[in-house]
Coordinates of C-alpha atoms in Angstrom, one line a residue:
M900 CA 0.0 0.0 0.0
K901 CA 2.9 2.4 0.8
E902 CA 4.4 1.8 -2.6
L903 CA 1.1 2.6 -4.2
F904 CA 0.8 5.9 -2.3
N905 CA 4.4 6.8 -3.3
S906 CA 3.5 6.2 -7.0
I907 CA 1.1 9.1 -6.9
T908 CA 2.7 12.5 -7.4
K909 CA 1.7 15.7 -5.6
K910 CA 0.4 17.0 -8.9
E911 CA -2.0 14.1 -9.0
W912 CA -3.2 14.7 -5.5
L913 CA -3.9 18.3 -6.5
F914 CA -5.9 16.9 -9.4
V915 CA -7.9 14.8 -6.9
I916 CA -8.5 17.9 -4.7
F917 CA -9.7 20.0 -7.6
L918 CA -11.9 17.2 -8.9
S919 CA -13.4 16.8 -5.5
L920 CA -14.1 20.5 -5.2
A921 CA -15.7 20.6 -8.7
V922 CA -18.0 17.7 -7.8
I923 CA -18.9 19.2 -4.5
F924 CA -19.8 22.5 -6.2
I925 CA -21.8 20.9 -9.0
T926 CA -23.7 18.5 -6.7
T927 CA -24.4 21.1 -4.1
A928 CA -25.5 24.0 -6.4
P929 CA -29.1 22.6 -7.0
A930 CA -29.8 22.3 -3.3
V931 CA -28.5 25.8 -2.7
Y932 CA -30.7 27.1 -5.5
G933 CA -33.7 25.3 -4.0
W934 CA -33.0 26.8 -0.6
L935 CA -32.5 30.3 -1.9
K936 CA -35.8 30.3 -3.7
T937 CA -37.9 29.0 -0.8
P938 CA -41.2 30.8 -0.8
A939 CA -42.0 32.9 2.2
D940 CA -44.9 30.7 3.3
K941 CA -43.0 27.4 2.9
V942 CA -40.1 25.5 4.3
F943 CA -37.4 23.9 2.2
T944 CA -37.1 20.1 2.7
G945 CA -34.0 19.3 0.6
M946 CA -35.9 16.5 -1.1
H947 CA -34.1 15.1 -4.2
F948 CA -35.7 14.0 -7.5
V949 CA -34.0 10.6 -6.9
S950 CA -35.7 8.4 -4.2
A951 CA -37.9 11.2 -3.2
D952 CA -39.5 9.6 -0.2
D953 CA -36.4 8.2 1.4
W954 CA -34.9 11.6 2.5
F955 CA -37.5 11.9 5.2
V956 CA -36.5 8.6 6.7
Y957 CA -32.9 9.7 6.7
Y958 CA -33.8 13.0 8.4
S959 CA -35.7 11.0 11.1
F960 CA -32.7 8.9 11.9
I961 CA -30.4 12.0 11.8
N962 CA -32.6 13.8 14.3
Q963 CA -32.6 10.8 16.6
G964 CA -28.8 10.8 16.5
K965 CA -28.8 14.5 17.1
A966 CA -31.0 14.0 20.1
G967 CA -28.4 11.6 21.6
Q968 CA -30.0 8.2 20.8
L969 CA -27.7 5.4 20.0
L970 CA -30.4 3.0 18.8
F971 CA -33.1 4.3 16.5
T972 CA -36.9 3.9 16.5
D973 CA -38.7 3.6 13.2
L974 CA -41.1 6.5 13.5
F975 CA -42.8 5.5 10.3
A976 CA -44.0 2.2 11.8
P977 CA -46.8 2.4 14.5
V978 CA -46.1 -1.0 15.8
E979 CA -43.9 -2.5 18.5
H980 CA -40.4 -3.2 17.2
F981 CA -36.7 -3.4 18.2
K982 CA -34.7 -0.3 18.1
V983 CA -31.9 -0.7 15.6
F984 CA -28.2 0.4 15.3
R985 CA -27.7 2.7 12.2
P986 CA -24.1 3.8 12.5
E987 CA -24.2 5.9 9.3
W988 CA -27.0 8.1 10.4
L989 CA -25.7 8.2 14.0
A990 CA -22.5 9.7 12.7
V991 CA -24.5 12.3 10.7
G992 CA -26.7 13.0 13.7
I993 CA -23.6 13.6 15.9
L994 CA -22.3 16.0 13.2
A995 CA -25.7 17.8 13.3
K996 CA -25.4 18.1 17.1
I997 CA -21.8 19.4 17.1
F998 CA -22.6 22.1 14.6
N999 CA -26.3 22.6 15.6
L1000 CA -27.5 21.8 12.0
S1001 CA -30.8 20.8 10.7
A1002 CA -31.0 17.3 9.3
P1003 CA -30.9 18.3 5.6
A1004 CA -27.9 20.6 6.3
A1005 CA -26.1 17.8 8.2
L1006 CA -26.8 15.3 5.4
H1007 CA -25.2 17.6 2.9
L1008 CA -22.3 18.4 5.1
A1009 CA -21.6 14.7 5.6
R1010 CA -21.9 14.2 1.8
I1011 CA -19.4 17.1 1.1
L1012 CA -16.9 15.8 3.7
L1013 CA -17.0 12.3 2.2
I1014 CA -16.6 13.2 -1.5
P1015 CA -12.8 13.9 -1.1
V1016 CA -12.3 10.7 0.8
F1017 CA -14.2 8.8 -2.0
F1018 CA -12.0 10.3 -4.7
A1019 CA -8.8 9.7 -2.7
V1020 CA -9.6 6.0 -2.4
A1021 CA -10.8 5.7 -5.9
Y1022 CA -7.7 7.4 -7.3
L1023 CA -5.6 5.0 -5.2
F1024 CA -7.4 2.1 -6.8
L1025 CA -7.0 3.6 -10.3
A1026 CA -3.3 4.1 -9.6
Y1027 CA -3.0 0.4 -8.9
I1028 CA -4.6 -0.4 -12.2
F1029 CA -2.9 2.3 -14.4
K1030 CA 0.7 3.2 -14.3
E1031 CA 0.2 6.2 -16.6
E1032 CA -0.9 9.5 -14.9
I1033 CA -3.1 10.5 -17.9
K1034 CA -5.0 7.2 -17.7
R1035 CA -5.6 7.6 -14.0
K1036 CA -6.9 11.1 -14.5
V1037 CA -9.2 10.2 -17.4
A1038 CA -10.5 7.3 -15.5
S1039 CA -11.3 9.5 -12.5
L1040 CA -13.2 11.9 -14.8
F1041 CA -15.2 9.0 -16.3
L1042 CA -15.9 7.7 -12.8
A1043 CA -17.1 11.1 -11.7
F1044 CA -19.3 12.2 -14.6
S1045 CA -20.0 9.4 -17.1
S1046 CA -23.5 8.0 -17.4
G1047 CA -25.7 5.9 -19.6
L1048 CA -28.1 6.7 -22.4
G1049 CA -31.4 6.7 -20.5
I1050 CA -32.0 10.4 -21.4
F1051 CA -32.9 9.2 -24.9
F1052 CA -35.7 7.3 -23.4
I1053 CA -37.0 10.2 -21.4
Y1054 CA -40.4 9.8 -23.0
R1055 CA -40.9 6.9 -20.6
L1056 CA -41.1 9.4 -17.7
I1057 CA -44.2 10.8 -19.3
Q1058 CA -45.6 7.4 -20.5
Y1059 CA -45.1 5.9 -17.0
P1060 CA -45.3 8.9 -14.5
S1061 CA -45.2 6.6 -11.5
N1062 CA -42.2 4.6 -13.0
Y1063 CA -44.2 1.4 -13.0
G1064 CA -46.2 -0.5 -15.6
A1065 CA -46.7 -3.9 -17.1
G1066 CA -45.4 -5.4 -13.8
T1067 CA -42.0 -3.8 -13.8
F1068 CA -40.2 -0.5 -13.4
Q1069 CA -40.1 1.4 -16.7
W1070 CA -37.5 4.2 -16.3
P1071 CA -33.9 3.6 -17.4
M1072 CA -31.9 3.2 -14.1
D1073 CA -29.3 5.9 -14.9
L1074 CA -32.0 8.4 -14.4
W1075 CA -33.1 7.4 -10.9
V1076 CA -31.1 4.6 -9.3
P1077 CA -28.1 6.2 -7.5
D1078 CA -26.4 2.8 -6.7
N1079 CA -25.4 2.2 -10.3
N1080 CA -23.9 5.6 -11.1
T1081 CA -21.1 7.3 -9.2
F1082 CA -22.4 10.8 -10.0
L1083 CA -25.8 10.1 -8.6
S1084 CA -24.3 8.4 -5.5
L1085 CA -22.2 11.5 -4.8
F1086 CA -25.1 13.7 -5.6
V1087 CA -27.7 12.3 -3.2
S1088 CA -26.5 10.7 0.0
P1089 CA -23.4 10.2 2.3
H1090 CA -24.3 6.6 3.1
L1091 CA -23.9 5.6 -0.6
I1092 CA -20.6 7.4 -0.8
A1093 CA -19.3 5.7 2.4
A1094 CA -20.5 2.3 1.1
A1095 CA -18.8 2.7 -2.3
T1096 CA -15.6 3.8 -0.6
L1097 CA -15.6 0.7 1.6
V1098 CA -16.3 -1.5 -1.5
F1099 CA -13.3 0.0 -3.2
L1100 CA -11.1 -0.5 -0.1
I1101 CA -12.2 -4.2 0.2
F1102 CA -11.4 -5.0 -3.5
L1103 CA -8.1 -3.0 -3.5
S1104 CA -7.0 -4.9 -0.4
L1105 CA -8.0 -8.1 -2.1
L1106 CA -5.8 -7.4 -5.2
L1107 CA -2.9 -6.2 -3.1
F1108 CA -3.1 -9.4 -1.0
C1109 CA -3.0 -11.5 -4.2
E1110 CA 0.5 -10.0 -4.9
N1111 CA 2.2 -10.5 -1.5
Y1112 CA -0.1 -12.5 0.7
R1113 CA 0.2 -10.0 3.6
Y1114 CA -2.5 -11.0 6.0
R1115 CA -2.9 -7.6 7.5
L1116 CA -4.5 -6.7 4.2
A1117 CA -7.1 -9.5 4.8
V1118 CA -7.7 -8.1 8.3
F1119 CA -8.1 -4.6 7.0
A1120 CA -10.5 -5.8 4.3
G1121 CA -12.5 -7.8 6.9
F1122 CA -12.9 -4.7 9.1
C1123 CA -14.0 -2.7 6.0
G1124 CA -16.6 -5.5 5.4
L1125 CA -17.7 -5.3 9.0
A1126 CA -18.3 -1.5 8.6
L1127 CA -20.0 -1.8 5.2
F1128 CA -22.4 -4.6 6.2
S1129 CA -23.3 -2.8 9.4
F1130 CA -25.2 -0.1 7.5
H1131 CA -25.6 -1.5 4.0
P1132 CA -26.5 -5.2 4.3
F1133 CA -27.5 -5.2 0.6
Q1134 CA -23.8 -5.5 -0.2
V1135 CA -23.3 -8.8 1.7
L1136 CA -24.2 -11.1 -1.2
K1137 CA -22.4 -9.1 -3.8
I1138 CA -19.1 -8.8 -1.9
Y1139 CA -19.0 -12.5 -0.9
A1140 CA -20.0 -13.6 -4.4
L1141 CA -17.4 -11.4 -6.2
I1142 CA -14.6 -12.4 -3.9
G1143 CA -15.5 -16.1 -4.2
G1144 CA -15.9 -15.8 -8.0
F1145 CA -12.5 -14.2 -8.4
F1146 CA -10.8 -16.8 -6.2
L1147 CA -12.4 -19.5 -8.2
V1148 CA -11.1 -18.0 -11.4
L1149 CA -7.6 -17.8 -9.9
I1150 CA -7.7 -21.4 -8.7
I1151 CA -8.8 -22.5 -12.2
K1152 CA -6.0 -20.5 -13.7
A1153 CA -3.4 -21.9 -11.3
K1154 CA -4.9 -25.4 -11.5
K1155 CA -4.5 -25.9 -7.8
I1156 CA -5.9 -24.7 -4.5
I1157 CA -4.2 -21.5 -3.4
R1158 CA -4.1 -21.7 0.4
P1159 CA -3.5 -18.0 1.1
L1160 CA -6.7 -17.2 -0.8
V1161 CA -8.6 -19.6 1.5
W1162 CA -7.2 -17.9 4.5
F1163 CA -8.1 -14.5 3.1
G1164 CA -11.6 -15.7 2.6
L1165 CA -11.9 -17.1 6.1
I1166 CA -10.4 -14.0 7.7
F1167 CA -12.7 -11.7 5.7
F1168 CA -15.8 -13.8 6.4
F1169 CA -15.3 -14.1 10.2
L1170 CA -14.3 -10.4 10.7
S1171 CA -17.3 -9.2 8.7
L1172 CA -19.7 -11.8 10.1
P1173 CA -20.9 -9.9 13.2
S1174 CA -22.7 -7.4 11.1
V1175 CA -24.4 -10.1 9.0
L1176 CA -25.4 -12.0 12.2
Y1177 CA -26.9 -8.8 13.6
Y1178 CA -29.3 -8.5 10.6
L1179 CA -30.0 -12.2 10.7
W1180 CA -31.0 -11.8 14.3
L1181 CA -33.3 -8.9 13.5
L1182 CA -34.9 -11.0 10.8
K1183 CA -35.4 -13.8 13.2
F1184 CA -36.8 -11.9 16.1
D1185 CA -38.1 -8.5 14.9
D1186 CA -41.4 -8.6 13.0
L1187 CA -41.0 -5.1 11.6
T1188 CA -37.6 -6.1 10.1
V1189 CA -39.2 -9.0 8.4
Q1190 CA -42.1 -6.9 7.1
R1191 CA -39.7 -4.2 5.8
A1192 CA -37.7 -6.9 4.0
L1193 CA -40.8 -8.2 2.4
Q1194 CA -41.9 -4.7 1.3
N1195 CA -38.5 -3.5 0.1
I1196 CA -38.9 -4.8 -3.5
N1197 CA -36.2 -3.4 -5.8
P1198 CA -36.2 -5.4 -9.0
T1199 CA -33.8 -4.5 -11.8
T1200 CA -35.4 -3.1 -15.0
P1201 CA -36.0 -5.3 -18.0
L1202 CA -32.7 -6.2 -19.7
Y1203 CA -33.0 -3.8 -22.6
L1204 CA -33.5 -0.9 -20.3
T1205 CA -30.5 -2.0 -18.2
L1206 CA -28.3 -2.1 -21.3
V1207 CA -29.6 1.4 -22.1
S1208 CA -28.8 2.5 -18.5
F1209 CA -25.2 1.6 -18.9
G1210 CA -25.0 2.7 -22.5
G1211 CA -21.6 3.5 -24.0
L1212 CA -19.9 2.4 -20.8
L1213 CA -21.1 -1.2 -21.3
I1214 CA -20.1 -1.3 -24.9
F1215 CA -16.6 0.1 -24.4
A1216 CA -16.1 -2.0 -21.2
A1217 CA -16.7 -5.1 -23.4
L1218 CA -14.2 -3.7 -25.9
G1219 CA -11.8 -3.2 -23.1
I1220 CA -12.0 -6.8 -22.1
W1221 CA -11.6 -7.9 -25.7
F1222 CA -8.5 -5.7 -26.1
L1223 CA -7.0 -7.1 -22.9
I1224 CA -7.6 -10.6 -24.2
K1225 CA -6.1 -9.7 -27.6
Q1226 CA -3.0 -8.2 -25.9
K1227 CA -2.7 -11.2 -23.6
K1228 CA -3.0 -8.9 -20.5
I1229 CA -6.3 -10.4 -19.2
R1230 CA -4.3 -12.9 -17.1
E1231 CA -2.9 -10.1 -14.9
N1232 CA -4.9 -10.2 -11.7
K1233 CA -5.9 -6.5 -11.8
Y1234 CA -7.4 -6.8 -15.3
L1235 CA -8.9 -10.2 -14.6
F1236 CA -10.6 -8.8 -11.5
L1237 CA -12.0 -5.9 -13.4
A1238 CA -13.6 -8.4 -15.9
V1239 CA -14.9 -10.6 -13.1
W1240 CA -16.2 -7.6 -11.2
A1241 CA -18.1 -6.1 -14.2
A1242 CA -19.5 -9.4 -15.5
G1243 CA -20.3 -10.8 -12.1
Q1244 CA -22.1 -7.7 -10.8
L1245 CA -24.1 -7.4 -14.0
A1246 CA -25.2 -11.0 -13.5
L1247 CA -26.1 -10.3 -9.9
L1248 CA -28.5 -7.5 -11.0
Y1249 CA -30.7 -10.4 -12.0
A1250 CA -30.2 -12.7 -9.1
P1251 CA -33.4 -14.3 -7.8
I1252 CA -33.8 -11.9 -4.8
N1253 CA -36.1 -9.0 -4.1
Y1254 CA -33.4 -6.3 -3.9
Q1255 CA -31.7 -6.8 -7.3
R1256 CA -30.9 -3.3 -8.2
R1257 CA -29.4 -2.5 -4.8
L1258 CA -26.5 -4.9 -5.9
G1259 CA -25.4 -2.3 -8.4
L1260 CA -23.4 -0.1 -6.1
G1261 CA -19.8 0.1 -7.3
I1262 CA -20.3 -1.3 -10.8
H1263 CA -19.5 2.0 -12.3
F1264 CA -15.8 1.6 -11.3
P1265 CA -14.9 -1.5 -13.4
L1266 CA -17.0 -0.2 -16.3
A1267 CA -15.2 3.2 -16.3
A1268 CA -11.8 1.6 -15.9
L1269 CA -12.4 -0.9 -18.8
T1270 CA -13.8 1.9 -20.9
V1271 CA -10.6 3.9 -20.5
I1272 CA -8.6 0.8 -21.4
A1273 CA -10.6 0.6 -24.6
L1274 CA -10.4 4.3 -25.5
F1275 CA -6.6 4.4 -25.0
Y1276 CA -6.1 1.3 -27.0
L1277 CA -8.1 2.8 -29.9
Y1278 CA -6.3 6.1 -29.6
E1279 CA -2.9 4.4 -29.7
K1280 CA -3.9 2.4 -32.8
N1281 CA -5.4 5.5 -34.6
Q1282 CA -3.5 8.5 -33.3
A1283 CA -3.3 10.5 -36.5
W1284 CA -7.0 9.9 -37.3
V1285 CA -8.1 10.8 -33.7
K1286 CA -6.1 14.0 -33.7
K1287 CA -7.6 15.0 -37.0
W1288 CA -11.2 14.5 -35.8
A1289 CA -10.6 15.4 -32.2
G1290 CA -13.4 18.0 -32.1
P1291 CA -16.2 15.9 -33.5
L1292 CA -15.0 12.9 -31.5
A1293 CA -15.1 14.9 -28.3
L1294 CA -18.7 16.0 -29.1
I1295 CA -19.7 12.4 -29.8
G1296 CA -18.1 11.3 -26.6
A1297 CA -20.0 13.9 -24.6
W1298 CA -23.2 12.9 -26.3
I1299 CA -22.6 9.3 -25.3
F1300 CA -21.3 9.6 -21.8
L1301 CA -22.7 12.9 -20.3
P1302 CA -26.4 13.4 -21.1
S1303 CA -27.9 11.5 -18.1
T1304 CA -25.6 13.3 -15.7
L1305 CA -26.9 16.6 -17.1
F1306 CA -30.5 15.3 -16.7
A1307 CA -29.9 14.6 -13.0
L1308 CA -28.9 18.2 -12.5
S1309 CA -31.7 19.7 -14.6
A1310 CA -34.3 17.4 -12.9
E1311 CA -33.2 18.6 -9.5
V1312 CA -33.6 22.3 -10.6
M1313 CA -37.0 21.5 -12.1
V1314 CA -38.2 19.9 -8.8
F1315 CA -37.4 23.1 -6.9
S1316 CA -38.5 25.5 -9.7
Q1317 CA -41.9 23.9 -9.9
E1318 CA -42.1 23.2 -6.2
R1319 CA -42.8 19.5 -7.0
E1320 CA -44.2 17.1 -4.4
L1321 CA -42.6 17.6 -1.0
S1322 CA -39.6 19.7 -2.0
Y1323 CA -41.3 22.4 0.1
I1324 CA -43.9 22.1 2.8
S1325 CA -46.2 24.8 4.0
R1326 CA -45.0 26.8 7.0
D1327 CA -48.4 26.1 8.6
L1328 CA -47.7 22.3 8.5
H1329 CA -44.1 22.8 9.7
D1330 CA -45.2 25.0 12.6
S1331 CA -48.0 22.6 13.6
I1332 CA -45.7 19.5 13.8
I1333 CA -43.1 21.5 15.8
W1334 CA -45.8 22.4 18.3
F1335 CA -46.9 18.8 18.3
S1336 CA -43.4 17.6 19.3
K1337 CA -43.4 19.9 22.3
N1338 CA -46.9 19.2 23.5
S1339 CA -47.4 15.5 23.1
P1340 CA -46.0 12.3 24.7
D1341 CA -43.0 10.7 23.0
N1342 CA -45.1 7.6 22.1
S1343 CA -47.8 9.5 20.3
V1344 CA -49.1 8.1 17.0
A1345 CA -50.5 10.7 14.6
F1346 CA -53.1 9.9 11.9
S1347 CA -53.1 11.9 8.6
D1348 CA -52.6 11.4 4.9
Y1349 CA -49.5 9.5 4.0
K1350 CA -47.8 12.7 2.7
T1351 CA -48.3 14.5 5.9
G1352 CA -47.2 11.3 7.7
L1353 CA -44.0 11.2 5.7
V1354 CA -43.0 14.7 6.8
L1355 CA -43.9 14.4 10.5
P1356 CA -41.1 12.0 11.7
A1357 CA -38.5 13.9 9.5
Y1358 CA -38.8 17.0 11.7
V1359 CA -40.0 15.7 15.1
L1360 CA -39.5 12.5 17.1
R1361 CA -43.1 11.3 16.8
T1362 CA -44.7 8.4 15.0
S1363 CA -46.9 8.5 11.9
Y1364 CA -49.6 5.9 11.3
V1365 CA -48.9 5.7 7.6
A1366 CA -46.0 7.3 5.8
H1367 CA -43.4 5.2 3.8
A1368 CA -43.8 2.4 1.4
V1369 CA -41.0 0.3 3.0
E1370 CA -40.9 1.5 6.6
T1371 CA -44.6 1.4 7.3
P1372 CA -45.8 -2.2 7.7
F1373 CA -48.7 -3.2 5.4
Y1374 CA -48.2 0.2 3.7
F1375 CA -50.5 -0.2 0.7
Q1376 CA -53.4 -1.3 2.9
K1377 CA -52.9 1.5 5.4
K1378 CA -52.4 4.1 2.6
K1379 CA -56.1 3.7 1.7
E1380 CA -57.4 4.3 5.2
P1381 CA -57.0 8.1 5.4
A1382 CA -59.0 8.4 2.2
W1383 CA -61.8 6.3 3.7
F1384 CA -61.7 7.9 7.1
F1385 CA -61.7 11.5 5.9
S1386 CA -64.2 11.0 3.0
E1387 CA -67.4 11.5 5.1
N1388 CA -68.8 11.8 8.6
R1389 CA -69.8 8.5 10.2
R1390 CA -71.2 7.5 13.6
P1391 CA -68.8 8.7 16.3
E1392 CA -68.6 5.3 17.8
T1393 CA -67.4 3.8 14.4
E1394 CA -64.8 6.5 13.9
K1395 CA -63.4 6.3 17.5
D1396 CA -63.3 2.5 17.3
F1397 CA -61.3 2.8 14.1
L1398 CA -58.7 5.1 15.8
N1399 CA -58.6 3.1 19.1
R1400 CA -57.9 -0.2 17.4
R1401 CA -54.9 1.4 15.7
R1402 CA -53.7 3.1 18.9
I1403 CA -53.9 6.5 17.2
N1404 CA -53.7 9.4 19.7
Y1405 CA -53.8 12.4 17.4
I1406 CA -55.2 13.5 14.1
I1407 CA -53.4 16.1 11.9
Y1408 CA -56.0 17.7 9.7
G1409 CA -54.8 20.0 7.0
P1410 CA -55.4 20.8 3.3
T1411 CA -54.4 17.3 2.1
E1412 CA -56.8 15.6 4.5
R1413 CA -59.6 18.0 3.6
E1414 CA -59.3 17.0 -0.1
F1415 CA -60.6 13.5 0.7
G1416 CA -64.2 14.6 1.4
S1417 CA -66.6 16.0 3.9
Y1418 CA -65.2 14.8 7.2
D1419 CA -65.4 17.5 9.8
P1420 CA -63.4 16.9 13.1
A1421 CA -65.0 20.0 14.8
G1422 CA -67.5 18.9 17.4
K1423 CA -66.6 15.2 17.4
P1424 CA -67.1 13.9 20.9
Y1425 CA -64.0 11.8 20.8
L1426 CA -61.7 14.7 19.6
E1427 CA -60.3 17.7 21.4
L1428 CA -58.8 20.6 19.4
V1429 CA -55.3 21.2 20.8
Y1430 CA -53.7 23.3 18.1
G1431 CA -54.8 25.3 15.1
N1432 CA -53.4 27.8 12.6
E1433 CA -54.8 29.1 9.3
T1434 CA -54.7 25.7 7.5
V1435 CA -53.7 22.9 9.9
E1436 CA -55.4 21.7 13.0
I1437 CA -54.3 19.0 15.5
Y1438 CA -56.9 17.0 17.5
K1439 CA -56.3 14.7 20.4
V1440 CA -58.2 11.5 20.7
V1441 CA -59.9 11.5 24.1
E1442 CA -61.8 8.9 26.1

């Protein structure tokens, strides 16, 4: 590892710093724009176009960490459940507490702090693969900014506005799945950046171990696995499968069992195992964890859309593998691993599990590295022609590799410009839930429309009855209940029984709830008005 560090010049580290600063500026600018244009009567939430509902879950965990909690309650689930250890959000919560930041601000600060770490580790990995400085830098740029061709299928966002139809997801993944694309990962969340960084460290340690069989590298990789699996258990199958697959290829190549590889595998497995056992324990004894796992359905898109999502990267990566075979370089461990990584992870995207597309994290690295191998091979074979047509070729390259990255930025600006969904919430709603947090017991459960329910736990440590498609158990059944309840006035006994059987203590009644129908909470014998402003009222369920 020391030799690898020494192979990188100060000039290269300056490049990494400037690249990090550029990415920080580009990925932060839309959020700053959204915050600056916040209407006077609204509050900025920091919601992204990507995974729009998940931000409120993250904020809820961050606020619990800020409040000093080490184990977190799922405030989107109105059922008894185990508190869980979420180290990634605990760290961000501590950051929020130290600097007295809101959850959205703390999330962005954590993201900004992790971006240079990510690029430092990624560049170290690229320095291992490429000896030439120019190839390292170009590969870094591809890793940072390249994307697929999903933008050319943007009509599907109009055709399938909910992203679902004919039994599958219909949007190209480079437009909305941050796991598969580095820029989106850096754009949206610190936990994805941390996870990708740990993936790179594990695989780099693996390759370095294969050179010298230094077992401290196996120990280091094992602790990285322990950290990764503690907050991103989706990665367990992928990491074990890719390490095992690579070892199998090496054994076949050597035509014998390589004992140090067996020891590496055992060391990595047992050091990372505690995190795996923790989640297995939750699945065994916590009903909410089981229900969340059943509801957390993340299938990969149909194959043709997946190919579109990776676009030119996939084509040039395949060419890169072919050129390595042609040059008889594919037998080198670093190149062989890139091929196994890319092919193996693509195959895992269609593994028979319910979280397929979550296995895509990190796949951008081998695709980008192999693409650079292909491009430099073509350049070296056709230098005169490439120099003659450099301008048009650069435009074609930008057309192939950049459009979906530009879409991500423009979509974010569009969300804030048009005040889409929950990018902003009314100040009345915000003020009402802040009051609620100060004037209700900690174990209170609030009933409202699911959109109001999604916002509540993001700002205050109180539980919503229905809120999030994964976190709320039996979400799709519960999602229908506010529409039924608020549609009309029924016998008070019927309404109160409905609330009591669900252990609901409060009703939040605002513009969204009024849209369902003629229900009027005023004068209900089982309700007491405890708060009201111009548009939002809070009622307590009384005996």
